[in-house]
mmCIF file with all atom_site columns, C-alpha atoms in Angstrom:
data_model
loop_
_atom_site.group_PDB
_atom_site.id
_atom_site.type_symbol
_atom_site.label_atom_id
_atom_site.label_alt_id
_atom_site.label_comp_id
_atom_site.label_asym_id
_atom_site.label_entity_id
_atom_site.label_seq_id
_atom_site.pdbx_PDB_ins_code
_atom_site.Cartn_x
_atom_site.Cartn_y
_atom_site.Cartn_z
_atom_site.occupancy
_atom_site.B_iso_or_equiv
_atom_site.pdbx_formal_charge
_atom_site.auth_seq_id
_atom_site.auth_comp_id
_atom_site.auth_asym_id
_atom_site.auth_atom_id
_atom_site.pdbx_PDB_model_num
ATOM 1   C CA . MET A 1 1   ? -83.450  62.599 -95.393  1.00 45.00 ? 851  MET A CA 1
ATOM 2   C CA . TYR A 1 2   ? -82.589  65.558 -93.238  1.00 48.00 ? 852  TYR A CA 1
ATOM 3   C CA . PHE A 1 3   ? -83.563  69.119 -93.983  1.00 53.00 ? 853  PHE A CA 1
ATOM 4   C CA . LYS A 1 4   ? -82.495  72.218 -92.145  1.00 53.00 ? 854  LYS A CA 1
ATOM 5   C CA . VAL A 1 5   ? -84.758  75.234 -92.123  1.00 54.00 ? 855  VAL A CA 1
ATOM 6   C CA . LEU A 1 6   ? -83.276  78.538 -91.063  1.00 49.00 ? 856  LEU A CA 1
ATOM 7   C CA . HIS A 1 7   ? -85.770  81.303 -90.601  1.00 46.00 ? 857  HIS A CA 1
ATOM 8   C CA . LYS A 1 8   ? -84.649  83.375 -87.642  1.00 46.00 ? 858  LYS A CA 1
ATOM 9   C CA . ASN A 1 9   ? -86.590  86.594 -88.247  1.00 46.00 ? 859  ASN A CA 1
ATOM 10  C CA . TYR A 1 10  ? -90.007  84.981 -88.292  1.00 44.00 ? 860  TYR A CA 1
ATOM 11  C CA . LEU A 1 11  ? -89.775  81.790 -86.271  1.00 41.00 ? 861  LEU A CA 1
ATOM 12  C CA . PRO A 1 12  ? -86.838  81.761 -83.843  1.00 38.00 ? 862  PRO A CA 1
ATOM 13  C CA . PRO A 1 13  ? -87.418  78.285 -82.347  1.00 36.00 ? 863  PRO A CA 1
ATOM 14  C CA . LEU A 1 14  ? -87.009  76.626 -85.743  1.00 40.00 ? 864  LEU A CA 1
ATOM 15  C CA . VAL A 1 15  ? -83.331  77.436 -86.052  1.00 48.00 ? 865  VAL A CA 1
ATOM 16  C CA . ASP A 1 16  ? -82.537  74.245 -84.159  1.00 57.00 ? 866  ASP A CA 1
ATOM 17  C CA . SER A 1 17  ? -84.953  72.009 -86.044  1.00 76.00 ? 867  SER A CA 1
ATOM 18  C CA . TRP A 1 18  ? -84.432  69.428 -88.703  1.00 87.00 ? 868  TRP A CA 1
ATOM 19  C CA . TYR A 1 19  ? -87.211  67.716 -90.644  1.00 87.00 ? 869  TYR A CA 1
ATOM 20  C CA . ILE A 1 20  ? -87.245  64.174 -91.973  1.00 87.00 ? 870  ILE A CA 1
ATOM 21  C CA . THR A 1 21  ? -89.700  64.089 -94.877  1.00 86.00 ? 871  THR A CA 1
ATOM 22  C CA . GLU A 1 22  ? -90.091  63.020 -98.452  1.00 86.00 ? 872  GLU A CA 1
ATOM 23  C CA . PRO A 1 23  ? -87.799  65.250 -100.522 1.00 86.00 ? 873  PRO A CA 1
ATOM 24  C CA . ASP A 1 24  ? -90.482  66.496 -102.924 1.00 88.00 ? 874  ASP A CA 1
ATOM 25  C CA . LEU A 1 25  ? -92.040  68.561 -100.140 1.00 91.00 ? 875  LEU A CA 1
ATOM 26  C CA . TRP A 1 26  ? -88.994  70.838 -100.379 1.00 90.00 ? 876  TRP A CA 1
ATOM 27  C CA . TYR A 1 27  ? -89.298  72.084 -103.938 1.00 90.00 ? 877  TYR A CA 1
ATOM 28  C CA . VAL A 1 28  ? -89.429  75.773 -103.053 1.00 91.00 ? 878  VAL A CA 1
ATOM 29  C CA . ASP A 1 29  ? -91.464  76.548 -106.185 1.00 93.00 ? 879  ASP A CA 1
ATOM 30  C CA . TYR A 1 30  ? -93.934  73.841 -107.202 1.00 92.00 ? 880  TYR A CA 1
ATOM 31  C CA . ASP A 1 31  ? -94.716  75.741 -110.420 1.00 91.00 ? 881  ASP A CA 1
ATOM 32  C CA . GLN A 1 32  ? -91.044  75.618 -111.474 1.00 89.00 ? 882  GLN A CA 1
ATOM 33  C CA . ALA A 1 33  ? -90.950  71.907 -110.604 1.00 91.00 ? 883  ALA A CA 1
ATOM 34  C CA . GLY A 1 34  ? -93.929  71.281 -112.893 1.00 92.00 ? 884  GLY A CA 1
ATOM 35  C CA . TYR A 1 35  ? -96.459  70.210 -110.263 1.00 91.00 ? 885  TYR A CA 1
ATOM 36  C CA . ALA A 1 36  ? -100.156 70.710 -110.952 1.00 92.00 ? 886  ALA A CA 1
ATOM 37  C CA . PRO A 1 37  ? -102.223 71.642 -107.868 1.00 91.00 ? 887  PRO A CA 1
ATOM 38  C CA . SER A 1 38  ? -103.940 68.242 -108.049 1.00 92.00 ? 888  SER A CA 1
ATOM 39  C CA . GLU A 1 39  ? -100.512 66.585 -107.559 1.00 91.00 ? 889  GLU A CA 1
ATOM 40  C CA . TYR A 1 40  ? -99.583  68.455 -104.374 1.00 92.00 ? 890  TYR A CA 1
ATOM 41  C CA . ARG A 1 41  ? -98.954  66.336 -101.295 1.00 90.00 ? 891  ARG A CA 1
ATOM 42  C CA . GLU A 1 42  ? -101.325 67.035 -98.414  1.00 94.00 ? 892  GLU A CA 1
ATOM 43  C CA . GLU A 1 43  ? -98.691  69.105 -96.588  1.00 95.00 ? 893  GLU A CA 1
ATOM 44  C CA . ARG A 1 44  ? -98.325  71.432 -99.592  1.00 94.00 ? 894  ARG A CA 1
ATOM 45  C CA . LYS A 1 45  ? -102.012 71.858 -100.543 1.00 95.00 ? 895  LYS A CA 1
ATOM 46  C CA . GLY A 1 46  ? -102.530 75.538 -101.380 1.00 95.00 ? 896  GLY A CA 1
ATOM 47  C CA . ILE A 1 47  ? -98.813  76.332 -101.037 1.00 96.00 ? 897  ILE A CA 1
ATOM 48  C CA . ARG A 1 48  ? -97.326  76.747 -104.513 1.00 95.00 ? 898  ARG A CA 1
ATOM 49  C CA . ILE A 1 49  ? -94.232  78.567 -103.289 1.00 93.00 ? 899  ILE A CA 1
ATOM 50  C CA . LEU A 1 50  ? -92.469  78.278 -99.944  1.00 91.00 ? 900  LEU A CA 1
ATOM 51  C CA . ASN A 1 51  ? -91.595  81.795 -98.824  1.00 86.00 ? 901  ASN A CA 1
ATOM 52  C CA . GLU A 1 52  ? -91.748  84.092 -95.815  1.00 81.00 ? 902  GLU A CA 1
ATOM 53  C CA . THR A 1 53  ? -95.563  84.289 -96.019  1.00 87.00 ? 903  THR A CA 1
ATOM 54  C CA . THR A 1 54  ? -96.220  80.546 -96.429  1.00 92.00 ? 904  THR A CA 1
ATOM 55  C CA . ILE A 1 55  ? -93.460  78.936 -94.372  1.00 87.00 ? 905  ILE A CA 1
ATOM 56  C CA . ALA A 1 56  ? -95.256  79.174 -91.001  1.00 87.00 ? 906  ALA A CA 1
ATOM 57  C CA . ASN A 1 57  ? -98.313  77.365 -92.380  1.00 93.00 ? 907  ASN A CA 1
ATOM 58  C CA . PHE A 1 58  ? -96.137  74.723 -94.053  1.00 92.00 ? 908  PHE A CA 1
ATOM 59  C CA . LEU A 1 59  ? -94.042  74.095 -90.934  1.00 89.00 ? 909  LEU A CA 1
ATOM 60  C CA . GLU A 1 60  ? -97.211  73.670 -88.889  1.00 92.00 ? 910  GLU A CA 1
ATOM 61  C CA . ARG A 1 61  ? -98.313  70.987 -91.336  1.00 95.00 ? 911  ARG A CA 1
ATOM 62  C CA . ILE A 1 62  ? -95.020  69.099 -91.111  1.00 93.00 ? 912  ILE A CA 1
ATOM 63  C CA . GLU A 1 63  ? -94.511  69.513 -87.377  1.00 92.00 ? 913  GLU A CA 1
ATOM 64  C CA . LYS A 1 64  ? -94.793  65.738 -86.912  1.00 94.00 ? 914  LYS A CA 1
ATOM 65  C CA . TYR A 1 65  ? -91.584  65.335 -88.957  1.00 91.00 ? 915  TYR A CA 1
ATOM 66  C CA . GLU A 1 66  ? -89.570  67.752 -86.822  1.00 90.00 ? 916  GLU A CA 1
ATOM 67  C CA . ARG A 1 67  ? -86.502  66.314 -85.101  1.00 89.00 ? 917  ARG A CA 1
ATOM 68  C CA . PHE A 1 68  ? -84.034  67.914 -82.761  1.00 87.00 ? 918  PHE A CA 1
ATOM 69  C CA . THR A 1 69  ? -80.305  67.877 -83.332  1.00 89.00 ? 919  THR A CA 1
ATOM 70  C CA . GLU A 1 70  ? -79.340  65.877 -80.261  1.00 91.00 ? 920  GLU A CA 1
ATOM 71  C CA . ASP A 1 71  ? -81.881  63.139 -81.007  1.00 92.00 ? 921  ASP A CA 1
ATOM 72  C CA . ILE A 1 72  ? -80.585  62.755 -84.551  1.00 91.00 ? 922  ILE A CA 1
ATOM 73  C CA . ARG A 1 73  ? -76.973  62.785 -83.349  1.00 92.00 ? 923  ARG A CA 1
ATOM 74  C CA . LEU A 1 74  ? -77.630  59.911 -80.930  1.00 94.00 ? 924  LEU A CA 1
ATOM 75  C CA . GLU A 1 75  ? -79.414  57.849 -83.604  1.00 92.00 ? 925  GLU A CA 1
ATOM 76  C CA . PHE A 1 76  ? -76.689  58.571 -86.155  1.00 92.00 ? 926  PHE A CA 1
ATOM 77  C CA . LEU A 1 77  ? -73.838  57.593 -83.844  1.00 93.00 ? 927  LEU A CA 1
ATOM 78  C CA . ARG A 1 78  ? -75.702  54.415 -82.874  1.00 94.00 ? 928  ARG A CA 1
ATOM 79  C CA . GLU A 1 79  ? -76.258  53.473 -86.532  1.00 92.00 ? 929  GLU A CA 1
ATOM 80  C CA . LEU A 1 80  ? -72.619  54.218 -87.380  1.00 92.00 ? 930  LEU A CA 1
ATOM 81  C CA . ARG A 1 81  ? -71.618  51.429 -84.999  1.00 92.00 ? 931  ARG A CA 1
ATOM 82  C CA . THR A 1 82  ? -73.972  48.883 -86.591  1.00 94.00 ? 932  THR A CA 1
ATOM 83  C CA . ASN A 1 83  ? -74.152  49.823 -90.273  1.00 91.00 ? 933  ASN A CA 1
ATOM 84  C CA . ARG A 1 84  ? -71.579  52.422 -91.260  1.00 87.00 ? 934  ARG A CA 1
ATOM 85  C CA . GLU A 1 85  ? -72.306  52.515 -95.026  1.00 86.00 ? 935  GLU A CA 1
ATOM 86  C CA . GLU A 1 86  ? -76.027  52.901 -94.568  1.00 88.00 ? 936  GLU A CA 1
ATOM 87  C CA . ALA A 1 87  ? -75.522  55.578 -91.921  1.00 87.00 ? 937  ALA A CA 1
ATOM 88  C CA . TYR A 1 88  ? -73.437  57.651 -94.357  1.00 83.00 ? 938  TYR A CA 1
ATOM 89  C CA . TYR A 1 89  ? -76.287  57.617 -96.866  1.00 82.00 ? 939  TYR A CA 1
ATOM 90  C CA . ASP A 1 90  ? -79.264  57.826 -94.499  1.00 85.00 ? 940  ASP A CA 1
ATOM 91  C CA . TYR A 1 91  ? -77.916  60.630 -92.340  1.00 86.00 ? 941  TYR A CA 1
ATOM 92  C CA . ASN A 1 92  ? -76.386  62.828 -95.013  1.00 84.00 ? 942  ASN A CA 1
ATOM 93  C CA . GLN A 1 93  ? -78.174  66.167 -94.812  1.00 83.00 ? 943  GLN A CA 1
ATOM 94  C CA . CYS A 1 94  ? -79.855  67.115 -98.092  1.00 84.00 ? 944  CYS A CA 1
ATOM 95  C CA . PHE A 1 95  ? -81.202  70.651 -98.002  1.00 85.00 ? 945  PHE A CA 1
ATOM 96  C CA . PHE A 1 96  ? -80.491  73.872 -96.174  1.00 85.00 ? 946  PHE A CA 1
ATOM 97  C CA . ILE A 1 97  ? -83.020  76.624 -96.764  1.00 85.00 ? 947  ILE A CA 1
ATOM 98  C CA . ASP A 1 98  ? -82.383  80.175 -95.613  1.00 83.00 ? 948  ASP A CA 1
ATOM 99  C CA . PHE A 1 99  ? -85.665  82.066 -95.898  1.00 81.00 ? 949  PHE A CA 1
ATOM 100 C CA . ASP A 1 100 ? -84.105  85.300 -94.675  1.00 80.00 ? 950  ASP A CA 1
ATOM 101 C CA . ARG A 1 101 ? -81.476  85.475 -97.413  1.00 84.00 ? 951  ARG A CA 1
ATOM 102 C CA . LEU A 1 102 ? -83.540  83.507 -100.005 1.00 87.00 ? 952  LEU A CA 1
ATOM 103 C CA . ILE A 1 103 ? -80.888  80.843 -100.536 1.00 88.00 ? 953  ILE A CA 1
ATOM 104 C CA . PHE A 1 104 ? -81.433  77.132 -101.150 1.00 87.00 ? 954  PHE A CA 1
ATOM 105 C CA . TYR A 1 105 ? -78.548  74.669 -100.793 1.00 89.00 ? 955  TYR A CA 1
ATOM 106 C CA . SER A 1 106 ? -78.842  71.080 -101.936 1.00 87.00 ? 956  SER A CA 1
ATOM 107 C CA . THR A 1 107 ? -76.622  68.051 -101.550 1.00 83.00 ? 957  THR A CA 1
ATOM 108 C CA . TYR A 1 108 ? -79.385  65.674 -102.603 1.00 78.00 ? 958  TYR A CA 1
ATOM 109 C CA . PRO A 1 109 ? -77.605  62.445 -103.604 1.00 70.00 ? 959  PRO A CA 1
ATOM 110 C CA . GLU A 1 110 ? -79.803  61.500 -106.552 1.00 72.00 ? 960  GLU A CA 1
ATOM 111 C CA . SER A 1 111 ? -80.214  63.088 -109.974 1.00 69.00 ? 961  SER A CA 1
ATOM 112 C CA . ILE A 1 112 ? -82.884  65.669 -109.132 1.00 77.00 ? 962  ILE A CA 1
ATOM 113 C CA . SER A 1 113 ? -81.731  69.294 -109.125 1.00 84.00 ? 963  SER A CA 1
ATOM 114 C CA . PHE A 1 114 ? -83.892  70.730 -106.351 1.00 82.00 ? 964  PHE A CA 1
ATOM 115 C CA . GLU A 1 115 ? -81.797  73.912 -106.363 1.00 86.00 ? 965  GLU A CA 1
ATOM 116 C CA . GLU A 1 116 ? -83.132  74.777 -109.835 1.00 88.00 ? 966  GLU A CA 1
ATOM 117 C CA . TYR A 1 117 ? -86.785  74.876 -108.792 1.00 86.00 ? 967  TYR A CA 1
ATOM 118 C CA . ILE A 1 118 ? -86.792  78.164 -106.941 1.00 88.00 ? 968  ILE A CA 1
ATOM 119 C CA . PRO A 1 119 ? -88.520  81.528 -107.462 1.00 87.00 ? 969  PRO A CA 1
ATOM 120 C CA . ASN A 1 120 ? -86.733  84.273 -109.417 1.00 86.00 ? 970  ASN A CA 1
ATOM 121 C CA . LYS A 1 121 ? -85.466  86.220 -106.385 1.00 88.00 ? 971  LYS A CA 1
ATOM 122 C CA . TRP A 1 122 ? -83.829  83.133 -104.873 1.00 91.00 ? 972  TRP A CA 1
ATOM 123 C CA . GLU A 1 123 ? -80.329  81.717 -105.279 1.00 92.00 ? 973  GLU A CA 1
ATOM 124 C CA . GLY A 1 124 ? -79.896  77.959 -105.533 1.00 91.00 ? 974  GLY A CA 1
ATOM 125 C CA . TYR A 1 125 ? -76.690  75.992 -105.111 1.00 91.00 ? 975  TYR A CA 1
ATOM 126 C CA . LEU A 1 126 ? -75.705  72.365 -105.504 1.00 90.00 ? 976  LEU A CA 1
ATOM 127 C CA . GLN A 1 127 ? -72.976  72.294 -102.901 1.00 88.00 ? 977  GLN A CA 1
ATOM 128 C CA . ARG A 1 128 ? -72.150  71.193 -99.389  1.00 85.00 ? 978  ARG A CA 1
ATOM 129 C CA . PHE A 1 129 ? -73.398  73.541 -96.718  1.00 83.00 ? 979  PHE A CA 1
ATOM 130 C CA . ASP A 1 130 ? -71.873  72.022 -93.584  1.00 81.00 ? 980  ASP A CA 1
ATOM 131 C CA . GLU A 1 131 ? -70.106  75.250 -92.690  1.00 80.00 ? 981  GLU A CA 1
ATOM 132 C CA . GLN A 1 132 ? -73.357  77.223 -92.956  1.00 79.00 ? 982  GLN A CA 1
ATOM 133 C CA . VAL A 1 133 ? -74.762  75.228 -90.037  1.00 82.00 ? 983  VAL A CA 1
ATOM 134 C CA . LEU A 1 134 ? -73.729  76.334 -86.554  1.00 82.00 ? 984  LEU A CA 1
ATOM 135 C CA . TYR A 1 135 ? -71.661  73.681 -84.803  1.00 85.00 ? 985  TYR A CA 1
ATOM 136 C CA . LYS A 1 136 ? -74.283  72.992 -82.131  1.00 86.00 ? 986  LYS A CA 1
ATOM 137 C CA . TYR A 1 137 ? -76.767  71.965 -84.874  1.00 87.00 ? 987  TYR A CA 1
ATOM 138 C CA . ARG A 1 138 ? -74.362  69.627 -86.707  1.00 89.00 ? 988  ARG A CA 1
ATOM 139 C CA . TYR A 1 139 ? -75.704  66.246 -85.674  1.00 88.00 ? 989  TYR A CA 1
ATOM 140 C CA . TRP A 1 140 ? -73.002  64.581 -87.799  1.00 90.00 ? 990  TRP A CA 1
ATOM 141 C CA . GLU A 1 141 ? -70.252  66.025 -85.601  1.00 90.00 ? 991  GLU A CA 1
ATOM 142 C CA . ASP A 1 142 ? -69.377  65.066 -82.058  1.00 87.00 ? 992  ASP A CA 1
ATOM 143 C CA . LYS A 1 143 ? -66.407  66.316 -80.050  1.00 87.00 ? 993  LYS A CA 1
ATOM 144 C CA . ASN A 1 144 ? -65.151  68.210 -83.143  1.00 84.00 ? 994  ASN A CA 1
ATOM 145 C CA . LYS A 1 145 ? -65.087  65.055 -85.294  1.00 88.00 ? 995  LYS A CA 1
ATOM 146 C CA . ASN A 1 146 ? -67.078  64.968 -88.538  1.00 87.00 ? 996  ASN A CA 1
ATOM 147 C CA . TYR A 1 147 ? -68.532  61.461 -88.813  1.00 86.00 ? 997  TYR A CA 1
ATOM 148 C CA . LEU A 1 148 ? -69.870  61.990 -92.339  1.00 81.00 ? 998  LEU A CA 1
ATOM 149 C CA . VAL A 1 149 ? -66.308  62.191 -93.649  1.00 77.00 ? 999  VAL A CA 1
ATOM 150 C CA . ARG A 1 150 ? -65.226  58.702 -94.614  1.00 66.00 ? 1000 ARG A CA 1
ATOM 151 C CA . GLU A 1 151 ? -61.945  57.394 -93.334  1.00 65.00 ? 1001 GLU A CA 1
ATOM 152 C CA . ASP A 1 152 ? -61.588  54.529 -95.850  1.00 55.00 ? 1002 ASP A CA 1
#
């Protein structure tokens, strides 16, 4: 699972970071998702809602899951050569979170609507967000070719 976090006003170096984690860490509002504090994963202990005041603490806790675009691109292209179908599923980006504009995009492939579990001021969308990501951070593209688009 790949998650893009965009938070330029508070943490500039994170604009080029992706995180590979369990998806349930990315419910923006654990209250909306129905989690009791005793059910929080270690990385979310004490963080009910991901927002501009809690994101720095959360990202510190998940730093070990951080991956850089070029590393993911190389792994993805390598896996495409050996197992194309699995690469399409494994490397499909799932979430794009813009903490500056309070927008959550989801393309999560299973039947959980992460985009619904957000605080009141937020907007949530179930839609592709490829175009929201600057080209240099699109690990699924190389030499202007989108490798997540199937050519069957």
